[in-house]
Tab-separated table of C-alpha atoms in Angstrom:
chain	number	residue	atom	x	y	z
Z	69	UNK	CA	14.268	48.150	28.046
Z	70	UNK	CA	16.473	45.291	29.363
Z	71	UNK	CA	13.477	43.623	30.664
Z	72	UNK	CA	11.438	43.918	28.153
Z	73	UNK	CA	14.037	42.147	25.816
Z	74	UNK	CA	14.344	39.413	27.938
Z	75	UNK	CA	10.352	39.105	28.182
Z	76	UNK	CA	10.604	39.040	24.279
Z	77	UNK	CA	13.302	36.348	23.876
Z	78	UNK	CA	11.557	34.464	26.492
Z	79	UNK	CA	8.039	34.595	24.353
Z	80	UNK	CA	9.486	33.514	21.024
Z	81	UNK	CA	11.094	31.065	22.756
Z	82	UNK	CA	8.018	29.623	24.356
Z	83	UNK	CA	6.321	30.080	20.735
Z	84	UNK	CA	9.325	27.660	19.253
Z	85	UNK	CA	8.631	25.291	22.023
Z	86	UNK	CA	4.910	25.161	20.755
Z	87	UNK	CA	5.599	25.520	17.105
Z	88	UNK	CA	4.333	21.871	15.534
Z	89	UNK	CA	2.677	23.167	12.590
Z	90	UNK	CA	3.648	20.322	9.631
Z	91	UNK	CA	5.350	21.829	6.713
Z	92	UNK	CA	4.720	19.420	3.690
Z	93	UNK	CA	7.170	18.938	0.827
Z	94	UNK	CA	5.923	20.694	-2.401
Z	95	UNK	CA	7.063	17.837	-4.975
Z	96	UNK	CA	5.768	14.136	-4.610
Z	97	UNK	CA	8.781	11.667	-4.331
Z	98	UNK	CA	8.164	10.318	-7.535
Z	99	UNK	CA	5.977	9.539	-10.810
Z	100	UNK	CA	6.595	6.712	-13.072
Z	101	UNK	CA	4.758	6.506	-16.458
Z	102	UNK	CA	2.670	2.648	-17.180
Z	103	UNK	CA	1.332	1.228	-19.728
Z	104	UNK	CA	-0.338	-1.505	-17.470
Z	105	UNK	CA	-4.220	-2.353	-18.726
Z	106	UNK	CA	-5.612	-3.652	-15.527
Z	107	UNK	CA	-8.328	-6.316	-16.355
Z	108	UNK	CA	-9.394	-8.337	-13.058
Z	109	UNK	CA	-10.004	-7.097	-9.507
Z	110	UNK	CA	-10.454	-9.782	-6.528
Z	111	UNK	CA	-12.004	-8.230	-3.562
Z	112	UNK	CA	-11.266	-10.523	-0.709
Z	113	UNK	CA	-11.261	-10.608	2.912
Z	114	UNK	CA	-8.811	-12.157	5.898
Z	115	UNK	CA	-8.657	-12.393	9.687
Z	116	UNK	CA	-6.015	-11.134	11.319
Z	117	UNK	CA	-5.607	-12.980	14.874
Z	118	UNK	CA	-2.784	-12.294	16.960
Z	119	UNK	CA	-1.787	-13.148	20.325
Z	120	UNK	CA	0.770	-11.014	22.317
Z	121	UNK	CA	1.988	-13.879	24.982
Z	122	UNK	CA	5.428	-14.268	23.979
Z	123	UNK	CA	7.651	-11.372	26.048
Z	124	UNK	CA	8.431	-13.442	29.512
Z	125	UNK	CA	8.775	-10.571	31.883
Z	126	UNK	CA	5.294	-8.588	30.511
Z	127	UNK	CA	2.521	-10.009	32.883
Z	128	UNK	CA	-0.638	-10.890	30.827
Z	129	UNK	CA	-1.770	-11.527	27.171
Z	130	UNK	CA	-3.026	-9.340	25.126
Z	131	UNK	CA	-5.005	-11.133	22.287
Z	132	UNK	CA	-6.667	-9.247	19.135
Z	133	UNK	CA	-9.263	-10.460	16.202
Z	134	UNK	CA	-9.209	-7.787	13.269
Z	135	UNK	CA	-10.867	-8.296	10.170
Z	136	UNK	CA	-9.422	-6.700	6.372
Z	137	UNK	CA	-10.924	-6.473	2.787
Z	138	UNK	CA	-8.923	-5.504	0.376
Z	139	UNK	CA	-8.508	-5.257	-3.116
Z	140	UNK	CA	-6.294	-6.673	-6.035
Z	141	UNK	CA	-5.787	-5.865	-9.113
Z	142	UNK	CA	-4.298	-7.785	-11.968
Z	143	UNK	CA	-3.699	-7.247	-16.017
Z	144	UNK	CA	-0.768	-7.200	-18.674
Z	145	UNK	CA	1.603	-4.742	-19.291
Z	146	UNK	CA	1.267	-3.206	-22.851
Z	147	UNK	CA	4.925	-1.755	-23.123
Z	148	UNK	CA	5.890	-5.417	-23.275
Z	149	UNK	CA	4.182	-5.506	-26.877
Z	150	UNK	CA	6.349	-6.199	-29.601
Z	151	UNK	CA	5.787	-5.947	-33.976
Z	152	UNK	CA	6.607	-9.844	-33.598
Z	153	UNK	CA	4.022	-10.428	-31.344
Z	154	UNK	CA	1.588	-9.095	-34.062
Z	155	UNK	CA	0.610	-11.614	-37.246
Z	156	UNK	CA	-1.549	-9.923	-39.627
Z	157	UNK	CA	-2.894	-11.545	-42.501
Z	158	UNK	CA	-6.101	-9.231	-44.001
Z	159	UNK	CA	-8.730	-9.463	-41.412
Z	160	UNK	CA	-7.269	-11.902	-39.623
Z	161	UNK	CA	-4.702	-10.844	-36.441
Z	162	UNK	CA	-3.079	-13.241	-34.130
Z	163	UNK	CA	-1.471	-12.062	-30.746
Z	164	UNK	CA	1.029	-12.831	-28.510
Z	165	UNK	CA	-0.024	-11.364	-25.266
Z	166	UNK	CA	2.982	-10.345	-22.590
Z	167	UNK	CA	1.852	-12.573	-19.549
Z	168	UNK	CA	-0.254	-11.243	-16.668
Z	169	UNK	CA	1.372	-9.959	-13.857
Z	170	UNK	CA	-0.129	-8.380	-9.875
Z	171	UNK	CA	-0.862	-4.499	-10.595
Z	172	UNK	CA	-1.987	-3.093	-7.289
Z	173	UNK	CA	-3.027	-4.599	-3.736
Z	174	UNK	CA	-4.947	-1.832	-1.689
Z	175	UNK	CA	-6.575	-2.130	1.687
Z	176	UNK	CA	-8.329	0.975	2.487
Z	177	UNK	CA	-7.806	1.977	6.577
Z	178	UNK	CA	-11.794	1.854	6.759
Z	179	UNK	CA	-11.928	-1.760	5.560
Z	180	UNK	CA	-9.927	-2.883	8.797
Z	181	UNK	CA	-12.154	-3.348	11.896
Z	182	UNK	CA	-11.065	-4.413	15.516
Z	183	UNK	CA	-13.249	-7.092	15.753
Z	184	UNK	CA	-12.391	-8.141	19.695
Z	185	UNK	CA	-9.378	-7.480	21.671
Z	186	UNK	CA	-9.049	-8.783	25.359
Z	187	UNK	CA	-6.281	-7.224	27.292
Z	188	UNK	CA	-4.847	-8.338	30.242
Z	189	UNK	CA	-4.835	-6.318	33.424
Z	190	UNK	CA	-1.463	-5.197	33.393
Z	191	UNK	CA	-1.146	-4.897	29.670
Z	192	UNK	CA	-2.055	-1.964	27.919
Z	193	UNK	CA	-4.495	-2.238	24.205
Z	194	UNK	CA	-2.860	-2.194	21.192
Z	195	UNK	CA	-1.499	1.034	19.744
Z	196	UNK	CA	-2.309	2.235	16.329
Z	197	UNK	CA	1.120	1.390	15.279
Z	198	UNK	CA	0.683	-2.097	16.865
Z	199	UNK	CA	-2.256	-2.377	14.711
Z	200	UNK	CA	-1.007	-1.534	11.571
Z	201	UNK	CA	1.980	-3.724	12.096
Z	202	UNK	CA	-0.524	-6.837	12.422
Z	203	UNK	CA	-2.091	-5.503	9.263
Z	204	UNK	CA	1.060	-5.046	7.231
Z	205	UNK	CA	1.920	-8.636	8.131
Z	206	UNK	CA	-1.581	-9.534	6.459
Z	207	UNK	CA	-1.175	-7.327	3.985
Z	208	UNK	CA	2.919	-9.095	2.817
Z	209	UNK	CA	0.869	-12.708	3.588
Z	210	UNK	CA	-1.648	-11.525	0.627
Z	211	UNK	CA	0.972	-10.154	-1.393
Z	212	UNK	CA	2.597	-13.482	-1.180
Z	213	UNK	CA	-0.763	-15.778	-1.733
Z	214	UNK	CA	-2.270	-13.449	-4.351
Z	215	UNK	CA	-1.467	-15.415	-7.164
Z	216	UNK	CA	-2.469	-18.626	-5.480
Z	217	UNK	CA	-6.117	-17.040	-5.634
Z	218	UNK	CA	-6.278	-17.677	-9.604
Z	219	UNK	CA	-6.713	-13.721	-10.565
Z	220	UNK	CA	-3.798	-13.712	-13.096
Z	221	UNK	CA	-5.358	-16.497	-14.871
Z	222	UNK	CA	-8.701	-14.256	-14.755
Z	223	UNK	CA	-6.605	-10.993	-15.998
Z	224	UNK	CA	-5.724	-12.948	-18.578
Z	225	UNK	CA	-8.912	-14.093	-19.912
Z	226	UNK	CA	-10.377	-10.712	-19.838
Z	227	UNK	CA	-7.437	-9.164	-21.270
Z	228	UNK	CA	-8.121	-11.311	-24.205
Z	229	UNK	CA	-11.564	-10.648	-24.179
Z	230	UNK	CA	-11.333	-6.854	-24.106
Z	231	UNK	CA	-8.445	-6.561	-26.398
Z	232	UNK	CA	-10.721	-9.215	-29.081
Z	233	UNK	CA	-13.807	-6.535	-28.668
Z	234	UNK	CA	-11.747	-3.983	-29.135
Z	235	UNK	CA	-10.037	-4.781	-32.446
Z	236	UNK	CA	-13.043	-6.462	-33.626
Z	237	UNK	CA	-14.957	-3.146	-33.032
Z	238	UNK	CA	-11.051	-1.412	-35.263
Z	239	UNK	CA	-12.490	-3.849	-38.054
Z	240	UNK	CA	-10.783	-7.541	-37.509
Z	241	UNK	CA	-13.460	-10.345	-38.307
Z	242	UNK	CA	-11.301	-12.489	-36.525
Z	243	UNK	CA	-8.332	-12.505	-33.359
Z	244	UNK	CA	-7.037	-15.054	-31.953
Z	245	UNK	CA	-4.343	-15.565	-29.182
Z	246	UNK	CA	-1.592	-17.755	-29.437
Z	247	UNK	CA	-0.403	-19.285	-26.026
Z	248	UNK	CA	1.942	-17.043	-24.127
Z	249	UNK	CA	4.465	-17.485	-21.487
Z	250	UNK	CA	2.816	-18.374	-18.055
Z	251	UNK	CA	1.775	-15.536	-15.463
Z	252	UNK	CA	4.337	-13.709	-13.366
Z	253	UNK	CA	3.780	-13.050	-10.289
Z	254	UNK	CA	5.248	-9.528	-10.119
Z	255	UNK	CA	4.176	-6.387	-7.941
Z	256	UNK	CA	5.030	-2.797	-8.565
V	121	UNK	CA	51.451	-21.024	38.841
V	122	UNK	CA	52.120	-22.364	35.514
V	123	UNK	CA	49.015	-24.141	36.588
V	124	UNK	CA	46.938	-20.727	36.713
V	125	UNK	CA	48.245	-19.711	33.529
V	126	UNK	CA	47.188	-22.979	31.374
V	127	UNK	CA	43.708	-22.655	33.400
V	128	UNK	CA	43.071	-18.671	32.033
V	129	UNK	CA	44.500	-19.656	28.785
V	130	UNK	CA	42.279	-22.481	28.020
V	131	UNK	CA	39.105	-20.158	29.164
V	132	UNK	CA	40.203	-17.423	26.826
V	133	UNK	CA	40.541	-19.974	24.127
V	134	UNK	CA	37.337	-21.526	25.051
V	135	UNK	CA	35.333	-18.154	25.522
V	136	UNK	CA	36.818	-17.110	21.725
V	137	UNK	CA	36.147	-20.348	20.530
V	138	UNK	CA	32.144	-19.734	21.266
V	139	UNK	CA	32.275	-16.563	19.782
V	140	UNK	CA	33.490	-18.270	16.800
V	141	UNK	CA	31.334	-20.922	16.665
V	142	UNK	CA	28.412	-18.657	17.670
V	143	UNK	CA	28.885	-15.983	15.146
V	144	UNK	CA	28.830	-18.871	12.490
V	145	UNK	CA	25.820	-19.885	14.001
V	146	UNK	CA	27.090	-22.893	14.692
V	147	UNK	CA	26.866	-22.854	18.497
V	148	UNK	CA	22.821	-20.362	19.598
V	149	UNK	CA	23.636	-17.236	21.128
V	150	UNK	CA	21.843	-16.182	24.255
V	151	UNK	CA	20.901	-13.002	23.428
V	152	UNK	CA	19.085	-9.903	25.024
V	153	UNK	CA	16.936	-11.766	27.763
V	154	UNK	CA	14.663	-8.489	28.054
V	155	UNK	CA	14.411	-7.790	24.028
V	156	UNK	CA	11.054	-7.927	23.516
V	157	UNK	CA	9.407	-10.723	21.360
V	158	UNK	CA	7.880	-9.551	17.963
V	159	UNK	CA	3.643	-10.642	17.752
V	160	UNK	CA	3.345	-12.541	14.728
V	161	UNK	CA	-0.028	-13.073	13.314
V	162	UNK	CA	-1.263	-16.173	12.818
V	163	UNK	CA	-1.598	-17.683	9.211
V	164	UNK	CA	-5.184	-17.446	8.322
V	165	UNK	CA	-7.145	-18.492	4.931
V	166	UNK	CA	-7.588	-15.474	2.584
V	167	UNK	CA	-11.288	-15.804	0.938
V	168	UNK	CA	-12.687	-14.111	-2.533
V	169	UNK	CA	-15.661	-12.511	-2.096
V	170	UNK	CA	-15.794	-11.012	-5.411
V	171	UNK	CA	-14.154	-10.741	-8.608
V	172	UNK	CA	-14.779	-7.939	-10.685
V	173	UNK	CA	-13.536	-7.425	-14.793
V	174	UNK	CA	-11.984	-4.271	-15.098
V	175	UNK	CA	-10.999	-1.606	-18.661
V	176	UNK	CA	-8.499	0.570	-16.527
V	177	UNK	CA	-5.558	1.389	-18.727
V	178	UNK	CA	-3.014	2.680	-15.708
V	179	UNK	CA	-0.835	4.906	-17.628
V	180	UNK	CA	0.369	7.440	-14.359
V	181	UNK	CA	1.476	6.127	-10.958
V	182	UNK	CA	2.753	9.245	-8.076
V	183	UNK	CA	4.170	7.875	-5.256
V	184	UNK	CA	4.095	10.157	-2.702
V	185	UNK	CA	4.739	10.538	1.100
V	186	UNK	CA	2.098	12.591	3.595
V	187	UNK	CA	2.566	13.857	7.269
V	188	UNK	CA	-0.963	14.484	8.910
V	189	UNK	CA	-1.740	15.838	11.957
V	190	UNK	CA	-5.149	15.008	14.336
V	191	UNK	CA	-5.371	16.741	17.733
V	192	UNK	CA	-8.210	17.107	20.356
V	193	UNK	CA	-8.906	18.318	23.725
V	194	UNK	CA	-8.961	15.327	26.321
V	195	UNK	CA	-10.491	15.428	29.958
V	196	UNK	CA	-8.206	13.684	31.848
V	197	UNK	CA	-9.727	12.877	35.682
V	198	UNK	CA	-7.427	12.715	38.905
V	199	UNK	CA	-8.427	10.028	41.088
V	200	UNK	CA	-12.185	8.670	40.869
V	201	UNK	CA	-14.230	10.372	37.960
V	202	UNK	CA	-17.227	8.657	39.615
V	203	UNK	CA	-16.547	10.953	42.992
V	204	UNK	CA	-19.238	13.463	43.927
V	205	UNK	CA	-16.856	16.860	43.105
V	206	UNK	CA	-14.408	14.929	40.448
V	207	UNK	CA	-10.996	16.602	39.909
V	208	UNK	CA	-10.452	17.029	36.098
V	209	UNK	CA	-8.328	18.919	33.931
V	210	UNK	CA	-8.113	19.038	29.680
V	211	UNK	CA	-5.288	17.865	28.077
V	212	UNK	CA	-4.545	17.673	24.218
V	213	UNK	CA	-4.501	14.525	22.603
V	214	UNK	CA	-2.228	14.103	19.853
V	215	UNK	CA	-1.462	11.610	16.500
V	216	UNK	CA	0.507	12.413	13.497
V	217	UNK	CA	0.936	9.942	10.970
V	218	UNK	CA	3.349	9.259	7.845
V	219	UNK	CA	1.744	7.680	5.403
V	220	UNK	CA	3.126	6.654	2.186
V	221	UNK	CA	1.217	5.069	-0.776
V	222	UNK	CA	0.614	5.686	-4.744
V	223	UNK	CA	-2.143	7.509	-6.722
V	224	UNK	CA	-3.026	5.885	-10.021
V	225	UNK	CA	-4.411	7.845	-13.083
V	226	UNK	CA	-5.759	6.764	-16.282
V	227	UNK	CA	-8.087	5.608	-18.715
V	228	UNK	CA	-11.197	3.561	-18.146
V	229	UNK	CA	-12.613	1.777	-21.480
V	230	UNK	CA	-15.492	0.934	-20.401
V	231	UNK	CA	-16.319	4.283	-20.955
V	232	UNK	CA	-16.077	4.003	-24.423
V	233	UNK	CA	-18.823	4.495	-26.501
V	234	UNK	CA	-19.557	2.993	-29.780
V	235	UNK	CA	-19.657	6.369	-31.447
V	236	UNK	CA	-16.287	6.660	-30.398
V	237	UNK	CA	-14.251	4.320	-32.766
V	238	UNK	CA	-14.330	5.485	-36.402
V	239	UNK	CA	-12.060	3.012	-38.870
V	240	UNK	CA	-11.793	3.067	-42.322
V	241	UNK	CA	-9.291	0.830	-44.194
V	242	UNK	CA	-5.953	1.362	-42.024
V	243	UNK	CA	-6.987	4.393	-40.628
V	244	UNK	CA	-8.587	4.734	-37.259
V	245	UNK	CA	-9.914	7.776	-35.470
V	246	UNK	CA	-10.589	7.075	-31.409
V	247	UNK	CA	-12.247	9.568	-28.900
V	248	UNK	CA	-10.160	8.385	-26.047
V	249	UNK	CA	-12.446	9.270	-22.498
V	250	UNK	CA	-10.665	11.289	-20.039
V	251	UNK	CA	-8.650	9.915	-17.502
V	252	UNK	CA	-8.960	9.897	-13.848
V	253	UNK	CA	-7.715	8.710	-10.469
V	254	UNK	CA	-8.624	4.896	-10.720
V	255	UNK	CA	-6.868	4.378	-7.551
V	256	UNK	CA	-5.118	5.926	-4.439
V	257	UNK	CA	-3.875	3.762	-1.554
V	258	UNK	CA	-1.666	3.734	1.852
V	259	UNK	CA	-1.814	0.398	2.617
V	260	UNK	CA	-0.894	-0.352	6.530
V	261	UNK	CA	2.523	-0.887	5.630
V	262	UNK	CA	3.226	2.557	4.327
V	263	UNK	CA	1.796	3.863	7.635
V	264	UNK	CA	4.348	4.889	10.122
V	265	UNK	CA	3.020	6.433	13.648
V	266	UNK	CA	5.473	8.936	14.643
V	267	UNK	CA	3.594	10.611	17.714
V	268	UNK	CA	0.502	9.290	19.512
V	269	UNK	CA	-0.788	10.774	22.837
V	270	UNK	CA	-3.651	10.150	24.758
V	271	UNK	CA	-6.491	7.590	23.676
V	272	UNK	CA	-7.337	7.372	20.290
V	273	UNK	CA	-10.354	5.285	18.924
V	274	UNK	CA	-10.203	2.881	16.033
V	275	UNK	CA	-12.856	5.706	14.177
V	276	UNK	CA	-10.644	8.669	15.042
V	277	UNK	CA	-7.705	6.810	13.426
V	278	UNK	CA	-9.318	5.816	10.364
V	279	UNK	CA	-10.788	9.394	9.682
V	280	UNK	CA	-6.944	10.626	9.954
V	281	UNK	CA	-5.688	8.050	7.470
V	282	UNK	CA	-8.607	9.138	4.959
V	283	UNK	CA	-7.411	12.323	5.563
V	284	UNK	CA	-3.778	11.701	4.811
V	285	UNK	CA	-5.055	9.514	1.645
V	286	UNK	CA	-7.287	12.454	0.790
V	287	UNK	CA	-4.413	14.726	1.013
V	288	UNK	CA	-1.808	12.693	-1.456
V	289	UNK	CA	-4.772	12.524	-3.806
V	290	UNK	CA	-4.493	16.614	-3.835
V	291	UNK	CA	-1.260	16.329	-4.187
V	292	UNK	CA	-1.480	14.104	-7.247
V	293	UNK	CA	-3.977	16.418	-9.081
V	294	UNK	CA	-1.528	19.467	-8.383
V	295	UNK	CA	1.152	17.790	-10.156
V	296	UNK	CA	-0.965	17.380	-12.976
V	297	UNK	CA	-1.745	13.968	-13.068
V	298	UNK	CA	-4.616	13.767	-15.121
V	299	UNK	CA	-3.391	15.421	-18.179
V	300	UNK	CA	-0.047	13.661	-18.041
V	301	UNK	CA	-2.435	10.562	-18.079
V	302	UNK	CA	-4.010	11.601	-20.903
V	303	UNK	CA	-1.228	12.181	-22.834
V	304	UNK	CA	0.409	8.693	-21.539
V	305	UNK	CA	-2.718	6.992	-22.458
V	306	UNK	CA	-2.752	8.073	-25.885
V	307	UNK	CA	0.719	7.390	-26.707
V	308	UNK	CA	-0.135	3.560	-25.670
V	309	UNK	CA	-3.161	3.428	-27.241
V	310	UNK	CA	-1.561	4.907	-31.005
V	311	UNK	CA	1.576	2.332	-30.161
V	312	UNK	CA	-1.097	-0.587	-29.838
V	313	UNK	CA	-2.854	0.342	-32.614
V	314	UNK	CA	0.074	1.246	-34.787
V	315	UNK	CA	1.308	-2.510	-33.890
V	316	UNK	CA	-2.338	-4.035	-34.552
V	317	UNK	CA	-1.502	-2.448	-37.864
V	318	UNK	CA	-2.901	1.004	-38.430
V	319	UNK	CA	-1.271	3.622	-40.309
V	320	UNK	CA	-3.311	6.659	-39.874
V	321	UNK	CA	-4.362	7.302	-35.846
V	322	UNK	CA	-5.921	10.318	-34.539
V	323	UNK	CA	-6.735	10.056	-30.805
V	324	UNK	CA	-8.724	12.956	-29.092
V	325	UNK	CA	-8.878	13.053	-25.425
C-alpha cells in the first residue's frame, strides 16, 4: 500500500514536471472606444540590414538583410468636432476639420522575409527574438519617419473629400473647409 | 608614516573623486568589458509603394495580449548523419511566443449605398453597414520570445505568429466587438450629423 503511494506521488509528480499546457486569460487587457475616420493608407516597404560585429570577445560576424512592408494608416479624429467648428447658413456648411493625426502602423509577421544572412563559423544565426528585435527597431524608425512620407497631408484631403460627398449626398449644395491647424503627428 | 597616511588619503580622495565626476558623467566610466554590444540596424530609406484612400470609421480598438504555443518532433543525429548506420534520436522542438497587439472594429463607408441615405428637410434617416474587424496587428515589437528550442525556420515562425494574431482576433469577437462597434459607430455618426445640423436621425445598423 506504502509502495503504491509512493509510485502515485512519484507519477503526479512527473505529470507536473510535464504539465506546459498554456492557460489564457479570459478578459482582453483592454478596449477603448474611437471615433477615428481613417482616410489614407501608405503601404511601404524598408530594408532592414544589420551587422552583428560589435561584441569584442564573440569571434565572427554575423550579418543579416531582411526586407518589411507594412502598412499605415492615417485620418482625423471625429470626437475632436465641436458646434463651433460647424457654420451653417441654408445649404451652405463650412467646416473646421480637427487636424490629421497617425491611426495605426501594422507589419504583418508574413510581410518580413530573411532576405540573406551570412554567419560566421563560430557564431550561431539569428534567433527569432534577434529577428524581431531588428524589426521593432524598423518598425520605431517608421513610426518616427511616417509623417515625413506626406500621408497626413493625404488623410486630410480625403477626409475632406469623403466628408464633402457625404453631406452633399445629406442635401448641402455646397461645403467648404476652412484651413485648420496643421497635422499632428500622434500615434495611438 | 605620516607619509603612508597622506599617500592612502589622497587615493581615497582621488578614487571618490572619479566616482563623482563619473557618475555626473563628467569623467566615462569603464564599464562591463564582457556586456555584450546591442546590433543596431542601419538607417535605411523607407519607400511608398502604394497609397490607398480609405472610409473606415474605427470606432472599437481591444488591446489584447496572447501566449501561443508551436511544438514538433526533431531528429537530432549523434556524430555524422552522413555515416552508413547513423545514430539518431527525436527530440521535441519547442517556441512559445507572447504577442501583444490591437484588433480594430468598425464601419467601412464605402459600403454605403445610395439607397441608404434618405433626407428630408432636417431630418435624415441612414442605413449604417455593419461593422467589422478592419484591422488586427502584433507588430514585431509586441512580440516577446519566451522559450525557443531546437531549430525553427523563418516559415514555422511566421505560421505561429498568424496563429497568435488569429487567436486575439477570436478573442476580440468573444468580447463582442462587433456590436459594441456598431453601437459606437452610430453614436458618432448621429453626433456628426446632429452637428452638421440635423434634428431628426434614425440610424439602423
Amino acid at each position: 500500500m506504502k509502495q503504491v503511494g509512493l509510485f502515485l506521488l512519484c507519477w503526479s509528480m512527473l505529470l507536473a514536471c510535464n504539465n506546459n499546457n498554456i492557460q489564457q486569460r479570459n478578459q482582453v487587457l483592454g478596449l477603448r472606444q474611437m471615433s477615428d475616420l481613417a482616410t489614407a493608407e501608405y503601404i511601404i516597404t524598408k530594408i532592414i540590414r544589420a551587422n552583428d560585429n560589435k561584441t569584442w570577445y564573440k569571434w565572427g560576424d554575423r550579418k543579416i538583410l531582411m526586407s518589411c512592408r507594412a502598412s499605415v494608416k492615417a485620418g482625423i479624429d471625429l470626437s475632436q468636432l465641436k458646434a463651433e467648428d460647424f457654420q451653417i447658413t441654408g445649404k451652405k456648411i463650412t467646416l473646421l476639420l480637427p487636424p490629421a493625426k497617425l491611426i495605426s502602423l501594422n507589419i504583418p509577421p508574413e510581410n518580413i522575409n530573411i532576405e540573406y544572412e551570412e554567419v560566421g563559423l563560430f557564431r550561431s544565426t539569428f534567433k527569432t527574438g534577434e529577428r524581431d528585435a531588428l524589426a521593432a527597431q524598423a518598425e520605431a524608425q517608421i513610426r518616427n519617419s511616417a509623417d515625413s512620407l506626406g500621408i497626413l497631408t493625404t488623410a486630410k484631403e480625403n477626409a475632406e473629400l469623403f466628408i464633402r460627398s457625404f453631406l452633399m449626398r445629406a442635401g448641402y449644395k455646397e461645403v467648404v473647409f476652412s484651413s485648420n491647424s496643421p497635422t499632428t503627428p500622434a500615434l495611438n | 608614516m605620516k607619509k603612508t597616511v597622506n599617500s592612502l588619503l589622497l587615493i581615497v580622495v582621488l578614487v571618490m573623486l572619479y566616482f563623482i565626476l563619473s557618475h555626473f558623467g563628467i569623467l566615462p566610466t569603464f564599464g562591463n568589458p564582457f556586456r555584450t554590444k546591442p546590433v543596431t540596424i542601419d538607417n535605411t530609406p523607407i519607400l511608398i509603394e502604394e497609397m490607398r484612400e480609405l472610409r473606415n470609421l474605427v470606432s472599437v480598438t481591444i488591446y489584447d495580449e496572447v501566449v501561443i504555443a508551436s511544438e514538433k518532433d526533431e531528429k537530432q543525429y549523434i556524430g555524422n548523419p552522413m555515416s552508413v548506420l547513423p545514430l539518431s534520436y527525436t527530440s521535441k522542438a519547442r517556441i512559445v511566443l507572447v504577442g501583444r497587439g490591437t484588433v480594430m472594429a468598425g464601419v467601412n463607408f464605402f459600403e454605403l449605398k445610395e439607397a441608404d441615405c434618405f433626407v428630408k428637410d432636417d431630418s435624415v434617416s441612414l442605413h449604417l453597414p455593419p461593422a467589422t474587424i478592419l484591422e488586427t496587428s502584433i507588430n514585431p515589437s509586441g512580440f516577446e520570445t519566451f522559450t525557443e528550442t531546437g531549430h525553427w525556420t523563418e516559415a514555422e515562425v511566421t505560421s505561429t505568429k498568424q496563429q497568435a494574431k488569429q487567436q486575439m482576433e477570436q478573442r476580440a469577437l468573444a468580447q463582442n466587438i462587433l456590436s459594441k462597434a456598431t453601437l459606437k459607430s452610430k453614436q458618432v455618426v448621429e453626433r456628426f450629423l446632429r452637428l452638421a445640423g440635423f434634428k431628426k436621425i434614425v440610424i439602423t445598423p
